[in-house]
Coordinates of C-alpha atoms and ligand atoms in Angstrom, one line a residue:
X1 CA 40.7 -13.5 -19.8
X2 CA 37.4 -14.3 -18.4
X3 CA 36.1 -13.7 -15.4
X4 CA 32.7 -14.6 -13.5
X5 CA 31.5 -12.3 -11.1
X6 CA 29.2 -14.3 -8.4
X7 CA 26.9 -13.2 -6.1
X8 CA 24.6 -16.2 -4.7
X9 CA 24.2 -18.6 -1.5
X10 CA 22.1 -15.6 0.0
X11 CA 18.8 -14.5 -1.5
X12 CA 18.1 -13.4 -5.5
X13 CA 22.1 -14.9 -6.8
X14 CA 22.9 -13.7 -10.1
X15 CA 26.3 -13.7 -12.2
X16 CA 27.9 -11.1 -14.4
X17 CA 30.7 -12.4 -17.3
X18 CA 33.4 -10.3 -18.2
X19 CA 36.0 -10.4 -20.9
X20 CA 38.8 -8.4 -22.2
X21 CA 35.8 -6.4 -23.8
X22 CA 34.4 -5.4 -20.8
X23 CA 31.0 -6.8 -19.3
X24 CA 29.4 -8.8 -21.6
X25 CA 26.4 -10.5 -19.7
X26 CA 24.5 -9.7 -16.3
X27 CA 21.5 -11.4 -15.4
X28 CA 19.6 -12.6 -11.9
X29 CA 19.5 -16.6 -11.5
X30 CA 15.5 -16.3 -11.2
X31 CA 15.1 -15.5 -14.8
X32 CA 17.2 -18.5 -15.7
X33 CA 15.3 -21.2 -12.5
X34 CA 11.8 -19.6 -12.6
X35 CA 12.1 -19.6 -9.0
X36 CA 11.2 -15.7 -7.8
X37 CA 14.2 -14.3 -5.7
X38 CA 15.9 -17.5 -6.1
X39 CA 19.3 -17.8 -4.0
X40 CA 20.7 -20.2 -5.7
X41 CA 22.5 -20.5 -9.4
X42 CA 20.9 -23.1 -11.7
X43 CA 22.5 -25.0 -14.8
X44 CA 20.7 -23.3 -16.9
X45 CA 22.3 -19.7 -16.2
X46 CA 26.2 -21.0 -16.2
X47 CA 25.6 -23.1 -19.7
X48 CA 24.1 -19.6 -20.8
X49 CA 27.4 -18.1 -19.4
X50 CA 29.9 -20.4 -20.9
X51 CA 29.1 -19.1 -24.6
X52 CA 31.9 -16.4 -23.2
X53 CA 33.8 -19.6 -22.6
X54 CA 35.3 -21.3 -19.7
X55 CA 36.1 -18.8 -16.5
X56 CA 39.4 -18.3 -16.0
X57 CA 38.6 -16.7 -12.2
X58 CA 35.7 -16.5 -10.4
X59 CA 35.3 -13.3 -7.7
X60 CA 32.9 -13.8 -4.8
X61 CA 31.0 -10.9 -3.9
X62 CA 31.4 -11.2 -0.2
X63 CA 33.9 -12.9 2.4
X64 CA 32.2 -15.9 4.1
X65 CA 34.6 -16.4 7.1
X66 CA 33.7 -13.1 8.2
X67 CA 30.1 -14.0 7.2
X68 CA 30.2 -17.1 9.1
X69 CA 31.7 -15.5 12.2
X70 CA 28.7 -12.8 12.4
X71 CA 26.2 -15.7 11.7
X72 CA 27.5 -17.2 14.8
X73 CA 27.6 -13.9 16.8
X74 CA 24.0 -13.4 15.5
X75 CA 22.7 -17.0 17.1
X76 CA 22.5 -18.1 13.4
X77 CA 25.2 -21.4 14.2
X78 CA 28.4 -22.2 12.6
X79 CA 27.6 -22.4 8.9
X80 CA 31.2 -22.7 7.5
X81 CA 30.2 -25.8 5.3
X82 CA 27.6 -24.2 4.3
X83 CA 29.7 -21.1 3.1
X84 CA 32.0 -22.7 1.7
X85 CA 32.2 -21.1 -1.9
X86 CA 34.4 -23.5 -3.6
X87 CA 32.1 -26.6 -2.4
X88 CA 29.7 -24.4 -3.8
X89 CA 30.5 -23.5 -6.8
X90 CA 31.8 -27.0 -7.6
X91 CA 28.3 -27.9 -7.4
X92 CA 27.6 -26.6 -10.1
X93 CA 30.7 -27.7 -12.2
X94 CA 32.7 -24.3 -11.5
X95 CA 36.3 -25.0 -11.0
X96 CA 38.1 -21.8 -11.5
X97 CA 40.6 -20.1 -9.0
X98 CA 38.1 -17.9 -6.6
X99 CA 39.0 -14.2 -5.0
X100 CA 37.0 -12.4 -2.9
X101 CA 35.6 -9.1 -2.2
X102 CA 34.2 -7.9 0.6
X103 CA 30.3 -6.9 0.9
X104 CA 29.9 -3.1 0.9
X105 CA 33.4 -3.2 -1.5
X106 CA 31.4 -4.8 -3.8
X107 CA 28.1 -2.4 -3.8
X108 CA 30.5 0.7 -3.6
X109 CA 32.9 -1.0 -6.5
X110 CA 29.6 -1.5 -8.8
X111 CA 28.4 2.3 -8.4
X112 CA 31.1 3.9 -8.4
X113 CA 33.3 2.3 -11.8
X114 CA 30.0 2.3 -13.6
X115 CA 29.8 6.2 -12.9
X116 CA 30.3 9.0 -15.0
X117 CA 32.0 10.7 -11.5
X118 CA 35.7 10.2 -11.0
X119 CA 35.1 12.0 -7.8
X120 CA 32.6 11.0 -5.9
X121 CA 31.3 10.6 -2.2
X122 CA 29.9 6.9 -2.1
X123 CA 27.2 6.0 0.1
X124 CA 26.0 2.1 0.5
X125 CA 23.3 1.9 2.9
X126 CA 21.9 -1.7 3.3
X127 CA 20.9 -4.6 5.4
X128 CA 23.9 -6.5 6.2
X129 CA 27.6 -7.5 5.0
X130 CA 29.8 -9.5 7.1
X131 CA 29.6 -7.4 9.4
X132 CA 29.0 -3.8 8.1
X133 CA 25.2 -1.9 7.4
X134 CA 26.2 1.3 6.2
X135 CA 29.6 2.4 4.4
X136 CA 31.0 5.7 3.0
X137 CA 33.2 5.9 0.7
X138 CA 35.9 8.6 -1.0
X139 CA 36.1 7.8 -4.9
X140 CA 38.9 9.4 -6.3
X141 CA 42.1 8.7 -9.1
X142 CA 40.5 5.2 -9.5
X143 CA 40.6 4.0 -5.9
X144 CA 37.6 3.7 -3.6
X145 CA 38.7 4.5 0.2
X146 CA 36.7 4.3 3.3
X147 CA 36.0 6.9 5.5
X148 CA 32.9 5.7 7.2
X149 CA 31.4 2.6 8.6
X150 CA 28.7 1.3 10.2
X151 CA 28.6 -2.4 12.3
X152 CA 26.2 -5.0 12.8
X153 CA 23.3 -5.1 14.6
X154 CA 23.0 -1.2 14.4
X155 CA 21.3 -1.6 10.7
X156 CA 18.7 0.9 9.5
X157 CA 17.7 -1.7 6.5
X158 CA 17.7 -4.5 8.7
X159 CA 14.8 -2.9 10.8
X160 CA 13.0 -1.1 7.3
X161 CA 13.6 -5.3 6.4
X162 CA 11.8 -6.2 10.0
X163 CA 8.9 -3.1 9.9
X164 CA 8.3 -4.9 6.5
X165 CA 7.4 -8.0 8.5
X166 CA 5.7 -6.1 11.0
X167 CA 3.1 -5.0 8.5
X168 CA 2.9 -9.0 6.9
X169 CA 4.8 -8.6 3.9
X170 CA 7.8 -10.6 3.4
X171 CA 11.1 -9.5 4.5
X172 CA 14.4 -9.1 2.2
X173 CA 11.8 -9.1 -0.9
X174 CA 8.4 -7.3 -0.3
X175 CA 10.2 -3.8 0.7
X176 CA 9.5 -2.3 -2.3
X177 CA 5.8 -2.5 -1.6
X178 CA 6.1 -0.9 2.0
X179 CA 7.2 2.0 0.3
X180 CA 4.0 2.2 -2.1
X181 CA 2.0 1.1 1.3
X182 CA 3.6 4.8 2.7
X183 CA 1.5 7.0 0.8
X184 CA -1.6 5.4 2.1
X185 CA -0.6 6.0 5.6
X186 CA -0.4 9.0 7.6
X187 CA 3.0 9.6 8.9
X188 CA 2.4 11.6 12.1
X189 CA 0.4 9.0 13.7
X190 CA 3.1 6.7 15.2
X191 CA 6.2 9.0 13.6
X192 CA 7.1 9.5 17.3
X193 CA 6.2 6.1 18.9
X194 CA 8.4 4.3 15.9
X195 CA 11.0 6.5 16.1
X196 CA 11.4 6.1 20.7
X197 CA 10.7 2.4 20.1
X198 CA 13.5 1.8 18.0
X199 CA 16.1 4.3 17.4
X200 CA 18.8 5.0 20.1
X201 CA 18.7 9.1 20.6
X202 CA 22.4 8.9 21.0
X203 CA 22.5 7.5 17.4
X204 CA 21.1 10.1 15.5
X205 CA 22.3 13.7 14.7
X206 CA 23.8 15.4 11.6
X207 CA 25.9 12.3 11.3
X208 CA 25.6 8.8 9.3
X209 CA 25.7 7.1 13.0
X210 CA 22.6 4.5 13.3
X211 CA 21.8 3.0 16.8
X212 CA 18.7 0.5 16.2
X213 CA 17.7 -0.2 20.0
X214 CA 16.9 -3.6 19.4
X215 CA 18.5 -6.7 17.5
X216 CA 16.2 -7.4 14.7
X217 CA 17.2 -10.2 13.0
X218 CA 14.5 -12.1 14.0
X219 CA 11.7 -9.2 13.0
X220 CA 9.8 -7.1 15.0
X221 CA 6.5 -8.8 14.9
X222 CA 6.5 -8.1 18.8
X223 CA 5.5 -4.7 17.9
X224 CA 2.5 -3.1 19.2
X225 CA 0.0 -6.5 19.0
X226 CA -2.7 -3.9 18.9
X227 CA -2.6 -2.5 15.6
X228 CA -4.3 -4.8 13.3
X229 CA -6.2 -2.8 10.9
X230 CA -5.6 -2.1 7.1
X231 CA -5.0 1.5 8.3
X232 CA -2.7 0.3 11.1
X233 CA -1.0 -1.1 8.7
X234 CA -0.5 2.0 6.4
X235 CA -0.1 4.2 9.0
X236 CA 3.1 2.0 10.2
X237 CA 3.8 1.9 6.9
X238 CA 3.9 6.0 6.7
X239 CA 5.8 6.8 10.2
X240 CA 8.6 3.9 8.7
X241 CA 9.3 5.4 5.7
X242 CA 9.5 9.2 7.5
X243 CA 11.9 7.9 10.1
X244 CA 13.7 6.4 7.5
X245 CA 13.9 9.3 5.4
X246 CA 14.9 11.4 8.4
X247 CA 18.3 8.9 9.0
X248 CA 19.0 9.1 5.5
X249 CA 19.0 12.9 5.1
X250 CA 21.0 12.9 8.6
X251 CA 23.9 10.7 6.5
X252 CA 23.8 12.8 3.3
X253 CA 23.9 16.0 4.7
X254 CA 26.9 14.3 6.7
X255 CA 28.4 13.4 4.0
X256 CA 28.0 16.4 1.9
X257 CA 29.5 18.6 4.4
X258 CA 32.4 16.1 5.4
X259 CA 33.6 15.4 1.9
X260 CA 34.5 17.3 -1.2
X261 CA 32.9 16.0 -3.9
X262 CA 29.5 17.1 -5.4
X263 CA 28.5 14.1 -6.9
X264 CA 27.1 10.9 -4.9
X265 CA 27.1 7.4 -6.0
X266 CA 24.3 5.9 -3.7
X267 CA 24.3 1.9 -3.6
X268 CA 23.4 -1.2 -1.3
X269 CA 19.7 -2.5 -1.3
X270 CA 18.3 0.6 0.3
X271 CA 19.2 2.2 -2.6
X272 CA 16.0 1.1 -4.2
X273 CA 13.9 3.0 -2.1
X274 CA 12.7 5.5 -4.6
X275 CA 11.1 8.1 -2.3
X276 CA 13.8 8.6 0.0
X277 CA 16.6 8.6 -3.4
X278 CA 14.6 11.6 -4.5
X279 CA 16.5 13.4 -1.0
X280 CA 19.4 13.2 -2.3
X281 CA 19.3 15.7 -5.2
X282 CA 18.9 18.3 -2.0
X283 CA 22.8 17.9 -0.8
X284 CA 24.6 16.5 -4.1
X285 CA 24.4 18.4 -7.9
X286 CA 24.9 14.9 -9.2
X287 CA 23.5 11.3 -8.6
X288 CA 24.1 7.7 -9.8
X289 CA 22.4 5.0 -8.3
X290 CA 23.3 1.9 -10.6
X291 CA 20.2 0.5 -11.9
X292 CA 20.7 -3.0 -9.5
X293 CA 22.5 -1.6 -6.6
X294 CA 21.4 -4.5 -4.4
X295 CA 23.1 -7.7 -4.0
X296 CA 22.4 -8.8 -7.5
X297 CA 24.6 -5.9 -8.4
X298 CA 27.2 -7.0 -6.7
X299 CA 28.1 -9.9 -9.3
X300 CA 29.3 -7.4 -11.3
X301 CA 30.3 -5.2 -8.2
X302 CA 32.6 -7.6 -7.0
X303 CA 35.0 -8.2 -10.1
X304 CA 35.3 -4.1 -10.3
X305 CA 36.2 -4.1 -6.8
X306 CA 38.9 -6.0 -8.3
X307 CA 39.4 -4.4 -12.1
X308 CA 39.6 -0.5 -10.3
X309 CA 38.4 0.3 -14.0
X310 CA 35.6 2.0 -14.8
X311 CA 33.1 0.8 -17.3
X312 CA 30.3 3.3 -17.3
X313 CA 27.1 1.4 -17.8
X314 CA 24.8 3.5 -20.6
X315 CA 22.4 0.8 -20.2
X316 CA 21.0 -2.3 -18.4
X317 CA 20.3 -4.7 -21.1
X318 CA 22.5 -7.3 -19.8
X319 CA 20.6 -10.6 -20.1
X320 CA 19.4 -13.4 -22.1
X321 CA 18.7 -12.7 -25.9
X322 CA 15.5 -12.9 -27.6
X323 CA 16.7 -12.2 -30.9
X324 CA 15.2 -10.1 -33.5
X325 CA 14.3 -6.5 -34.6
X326 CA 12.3 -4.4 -31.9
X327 CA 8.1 -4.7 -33.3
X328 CA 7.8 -0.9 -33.5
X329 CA 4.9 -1.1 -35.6
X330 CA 3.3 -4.3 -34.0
X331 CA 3.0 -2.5 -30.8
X332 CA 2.2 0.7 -31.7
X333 CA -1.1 -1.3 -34.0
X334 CA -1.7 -3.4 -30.4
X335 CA -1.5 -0.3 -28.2
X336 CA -3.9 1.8 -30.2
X337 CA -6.0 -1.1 -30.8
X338 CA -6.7 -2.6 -27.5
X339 CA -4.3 -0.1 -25.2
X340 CA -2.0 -2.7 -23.9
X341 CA 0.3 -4.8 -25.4
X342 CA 3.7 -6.6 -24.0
X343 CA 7.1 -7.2 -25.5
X344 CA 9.6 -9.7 -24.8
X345 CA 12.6 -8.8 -27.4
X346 CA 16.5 -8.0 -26.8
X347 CA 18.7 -8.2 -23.9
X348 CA 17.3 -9.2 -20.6
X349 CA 17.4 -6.3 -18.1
X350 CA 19.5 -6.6 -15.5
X351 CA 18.1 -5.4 -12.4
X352 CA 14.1 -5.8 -10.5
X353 CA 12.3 -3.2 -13.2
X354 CA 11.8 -3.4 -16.9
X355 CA 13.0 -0.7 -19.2
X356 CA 11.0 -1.5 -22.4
X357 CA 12.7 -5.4 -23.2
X358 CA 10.5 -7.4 -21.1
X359 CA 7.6 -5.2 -20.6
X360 CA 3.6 -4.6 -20.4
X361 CA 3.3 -1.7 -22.1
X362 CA 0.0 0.5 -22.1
X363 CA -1.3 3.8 -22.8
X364 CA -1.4 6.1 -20.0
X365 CA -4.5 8.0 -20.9
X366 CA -7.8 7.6 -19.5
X367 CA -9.5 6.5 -16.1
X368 CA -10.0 2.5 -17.0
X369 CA -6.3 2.0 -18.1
X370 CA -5.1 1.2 -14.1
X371 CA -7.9 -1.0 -13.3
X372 CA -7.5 -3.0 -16.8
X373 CA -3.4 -3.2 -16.0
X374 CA -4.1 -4.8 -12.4
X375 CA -6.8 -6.9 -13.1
X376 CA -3.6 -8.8 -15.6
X377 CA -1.1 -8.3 -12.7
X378 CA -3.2 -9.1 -10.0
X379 CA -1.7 -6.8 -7.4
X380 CA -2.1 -4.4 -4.6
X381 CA -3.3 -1.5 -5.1
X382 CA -0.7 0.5 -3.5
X383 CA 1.8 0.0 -6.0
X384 CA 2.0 2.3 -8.4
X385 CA 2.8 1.3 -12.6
X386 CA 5.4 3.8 -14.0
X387 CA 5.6 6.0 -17.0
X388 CA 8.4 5.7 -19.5
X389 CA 8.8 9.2 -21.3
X390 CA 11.0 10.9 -24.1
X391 CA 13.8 12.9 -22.4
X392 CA 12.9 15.9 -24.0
X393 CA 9.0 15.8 -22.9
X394 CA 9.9 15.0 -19.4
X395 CA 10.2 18.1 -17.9
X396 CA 6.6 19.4 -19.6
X397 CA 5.0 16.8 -18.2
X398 CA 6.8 15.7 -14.4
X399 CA 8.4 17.5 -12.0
X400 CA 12.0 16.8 -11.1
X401 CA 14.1 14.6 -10.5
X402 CA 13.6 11.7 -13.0
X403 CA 16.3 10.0 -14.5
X404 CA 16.3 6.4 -17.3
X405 CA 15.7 3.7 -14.2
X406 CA 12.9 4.8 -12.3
X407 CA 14.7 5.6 -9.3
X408 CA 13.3 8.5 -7.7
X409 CA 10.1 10.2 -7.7
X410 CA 8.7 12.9 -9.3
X411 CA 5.4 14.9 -9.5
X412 CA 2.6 15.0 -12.3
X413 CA 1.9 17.9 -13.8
X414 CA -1.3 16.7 -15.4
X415 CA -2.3 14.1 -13.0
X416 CA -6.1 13.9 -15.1
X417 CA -4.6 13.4 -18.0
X418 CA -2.7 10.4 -17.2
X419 CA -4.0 8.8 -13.7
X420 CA -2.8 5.5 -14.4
X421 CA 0.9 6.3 -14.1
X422 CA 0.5 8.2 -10.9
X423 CA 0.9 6.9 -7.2
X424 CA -2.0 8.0 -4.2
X425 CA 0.7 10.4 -3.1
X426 CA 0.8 12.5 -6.7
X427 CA 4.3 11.1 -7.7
X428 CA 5.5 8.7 -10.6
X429 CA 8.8 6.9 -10.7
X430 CA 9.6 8.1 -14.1
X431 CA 12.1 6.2 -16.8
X432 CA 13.2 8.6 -19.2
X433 CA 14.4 7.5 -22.6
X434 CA 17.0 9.9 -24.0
X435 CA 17.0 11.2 -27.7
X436 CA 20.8 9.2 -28.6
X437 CA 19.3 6.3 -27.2
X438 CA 18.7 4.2 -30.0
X439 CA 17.0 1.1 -28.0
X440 CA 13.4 -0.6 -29.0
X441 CA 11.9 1.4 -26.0
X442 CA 12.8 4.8 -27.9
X443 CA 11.9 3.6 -31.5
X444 CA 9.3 2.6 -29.9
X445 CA 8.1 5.9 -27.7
X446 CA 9.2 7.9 -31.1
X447 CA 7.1 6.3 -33.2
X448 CA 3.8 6.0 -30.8
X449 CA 4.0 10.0 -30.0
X450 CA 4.4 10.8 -34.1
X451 CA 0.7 9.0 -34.3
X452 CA -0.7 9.6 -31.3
X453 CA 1.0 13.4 -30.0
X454 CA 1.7 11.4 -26.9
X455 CA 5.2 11.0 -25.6
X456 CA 4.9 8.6 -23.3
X457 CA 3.5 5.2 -22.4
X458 CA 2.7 2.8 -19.0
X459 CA 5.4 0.7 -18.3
X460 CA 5.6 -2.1 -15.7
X461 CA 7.6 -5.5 -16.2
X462 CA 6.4 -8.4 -17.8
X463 CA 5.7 -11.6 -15.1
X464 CA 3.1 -14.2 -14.2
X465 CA 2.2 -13.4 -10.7
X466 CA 4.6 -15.0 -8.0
X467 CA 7.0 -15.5 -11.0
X468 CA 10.4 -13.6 -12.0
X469 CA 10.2 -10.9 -15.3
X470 CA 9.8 -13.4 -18.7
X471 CA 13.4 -14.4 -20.0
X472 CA 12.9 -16.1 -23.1
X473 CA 10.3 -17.1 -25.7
X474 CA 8.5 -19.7 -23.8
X475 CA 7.9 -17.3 -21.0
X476 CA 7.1 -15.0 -23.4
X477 CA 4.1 -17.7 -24.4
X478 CA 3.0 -18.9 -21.1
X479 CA 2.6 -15.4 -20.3
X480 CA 0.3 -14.5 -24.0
X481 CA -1.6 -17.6 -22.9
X482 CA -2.1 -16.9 -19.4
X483 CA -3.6 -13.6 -19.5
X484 CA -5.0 -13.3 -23.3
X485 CA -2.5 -10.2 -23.6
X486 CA -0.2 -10.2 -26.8
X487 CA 3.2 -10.3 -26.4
X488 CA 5.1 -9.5 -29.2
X489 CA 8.7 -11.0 -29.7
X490 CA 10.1 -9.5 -32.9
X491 CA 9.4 -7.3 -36.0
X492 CA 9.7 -10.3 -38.6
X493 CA 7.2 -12.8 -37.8
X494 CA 3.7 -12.8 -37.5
X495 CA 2.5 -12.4 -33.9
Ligands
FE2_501 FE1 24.1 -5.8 0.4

């Protein structure tokens, strides 16, 4: 039995396969199109998918009546052609028998059956479903059952989505970098001002209740004409991420007190908000956030919703295949040589970061390492690169919590030592790599602290600017070409 799990026709598709084996292959459409966030599938992707063979059913990972119905109440039109998923899909050649699941199903369904928990409080926080923008969720003897919901327009990622705008980044893609933008802000300035403008008073107390006093699906770019400035902008930046924080310790410490269990299983798109993930280690002993809990994860969300079988998920290398053995020893020459180096080898990871199989890799020690990194990636400032560390050196060297996906933050302990890895507000989003972990990343990190007594190196993923994370080994090239950076592909041949 195969089955297709499809998440597309929105922003950044993607498609997970399954087989009587369990999940065999995950990967974003992007990596497949070259087209960044891409919405749409592409040939490419479901040829790579049919090596499983044919689908026998396809699962949708939302409803689009009810999707359609709230584009209308929104003022978006009546898009039922448009939503049609089996016009869609037949598009692209896909004929197989289509079920459905609904939105925040899907992001709860993909945390909570690729858990370790089989009792778990389920929180999925994110823009927009059909209809709903937060849910919360009872996991328990296999079954997923909804205690909590939030409704459209009342969305606290919708209006992160529209401050995002405010600030002139790009909504529903450039959130991420509002949250670096935070640290260089100071929060106090327009906390207040933010907070009156936007959130409904009634709305908030120890509960998960959002009121957002305005309908934002248009943006906010109405908002206070008058600050222009860089520092405008990273003060906005500051006071959106505190309010936001605020609302999201409100719902855990809800949720905490309201249901049993101890361990949470956080999901939906605001689940990558690393700073405000960190909260959550204050109300719950336990935390999985799985490593693409946004709508991409919902491919593989959606046929779980279904399955009610869990398939924990002990890692994310999902993707396409650049076959070959990890170059240990390659990069560990090209790192102590020149102190950067990339790899392209392996699974894919499924998900928006790299965990050591399409990587730039660097050494974190030294003061010139940052500026060399950027000047390659050509980006802003305020985003920070991340450390990948061996498990058991993590605590000597950060703070808690870190965890293998660079999901939360954590503090330096030696922020001289290794500036590059560390953010303007003295945190790092730390991967950590654990000692069964038999990936290249560990082999690597093993093998580069034996010759160098350091146990960890700089790890951000491996893409042109503007483009999506290199797939395969013509990325892999354009990439070596474009910036004069090795990019080694595999152990045997001679890069
Ligand atoms: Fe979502």
């Amino acid at each position: 039995m195969i089955t297709w799990g499809i998440s597309a026709n929105s922003h950044d598709a993607a498609l997970a396969v399954f087989t009587d084996e369990g999940l065999e292959f995950a990967s974003h459409s992007e990596r497949f199109s070259g087209i960044k966030n891409d919405a749409h599938l592409n040939k490419e992707l479901i040829d790579y998918a049919r090596q499983w063979g044919e689908p026998d059913e396809v699962v949708w990972y939302e409803r689009p009546l009810r999707k359609t119905f709230r584009q209308l109440r929104a003022g978006q039109g009546w898009n039922y052609r448009e939503n049609n998923v089996k016009n869609y899909l037949a598009g692209y050649g896909v004929h197989a028998p289509i079920r459905y699941s609904t939105h925040h199903h899907s992001h709860a369904a993909a945390g909570y059956y690729t858990s370790n928990f089989r009792d778990a409080t389920v929180v999925c926080i994110d823009s927009i479903g059909e209809f709903e923008t937060l849910t919360i969720w009872e996991g328990k003897d296999d079954k997923l059952n909804k205690i909590y919901s939030q409704g459209y327009p009342h969305s606290i990622g919708l209006w992160y989505s529209a401050m995002t705008q405010r600030v002139g980044l790009k909504p529903n893609e450039d959130e991420y970098i509002l949250m670096g933008m935070a640290a260089y802000g100071d929060p106090k300035r327009l906390f207040m001002d933010i907070y009156n403008d936007f959130i409904d008073k009634e709305g908030i107390g120890y509960n998960p209740k959002i009121k957002i006093k305005h309908n934002l699906h248009r943006g906010c770019r109405w908002w206070r004409p008058e600050l222009t400035t860089e520092q405008d902008m990273f003060d906005i930046a500051a006071a959106t991420q505190a309010v936001y924080e605020y609302i999201i310790i409100n719902t855990l410490l809800w949720a905490s007190r309201n249901l049993d269990s101890k361990n949470l299983v956080l999901m939906g798109g605001c689940a990558l908000n690393c700073s405000a993930n960190s909260i959550a280690y204050r109300y719950f002993d336990n935390v999985w956030i799985m490593p693409n809990p946004g709508d991409a994860g919902s491919a593989v969300g959606c046929v779980l919703a279904h399955k009610k079988q869990f398939m924990p998920m002990p890692h994310a290398y999902l993707g396409y295949n650049i076959e070959g053995d990890y170059p240990v020893e390659k990069l560990v020459k090209e790192l102590k040589n020149t102190g950067i180096a990339g790899v392209a080898n392996g699974r894919a990871e499924f998900g928006p970061r790299a965990f050591g199989n399409r990587s730039l890799l660097a050494d974190p020690r030294g003061n010139d390492i940052k500026d060399r990194v950027n000047a390659i990636k050509q980006r802003q400032k305020f985003r920070p690169f991340a450390p990948v560390v061996l498990e058991e050196y993590a605590s000597d060297i950060f703070t808690t919590p870190v965890g293998p996906y660079m999901q939360y933050t954590a503090h330096c302990r030696y922020p001289e030592t290794y500036p590059a890895i560390i953010h303007r507000d003295g945190t790092s989003r730390v991967q950590t790599v654990a000692p069964g972990d038999r990936s290249g990343i560990r082999l690597l990190l093993e093998a580069w602290h034996s010759e160098t007594g350091c146990p960890m190196l700089l790890n951000t993923s491996l893409n042109i600017k503007g483009n999506p994370m290199v797939n395969n080994l013509t990325d892999a090239q354009d990439f070596a070409t474009m910036y004069g950076v090795k990019v080694f592909t595999k152990a045997e041949n001679d890069n």
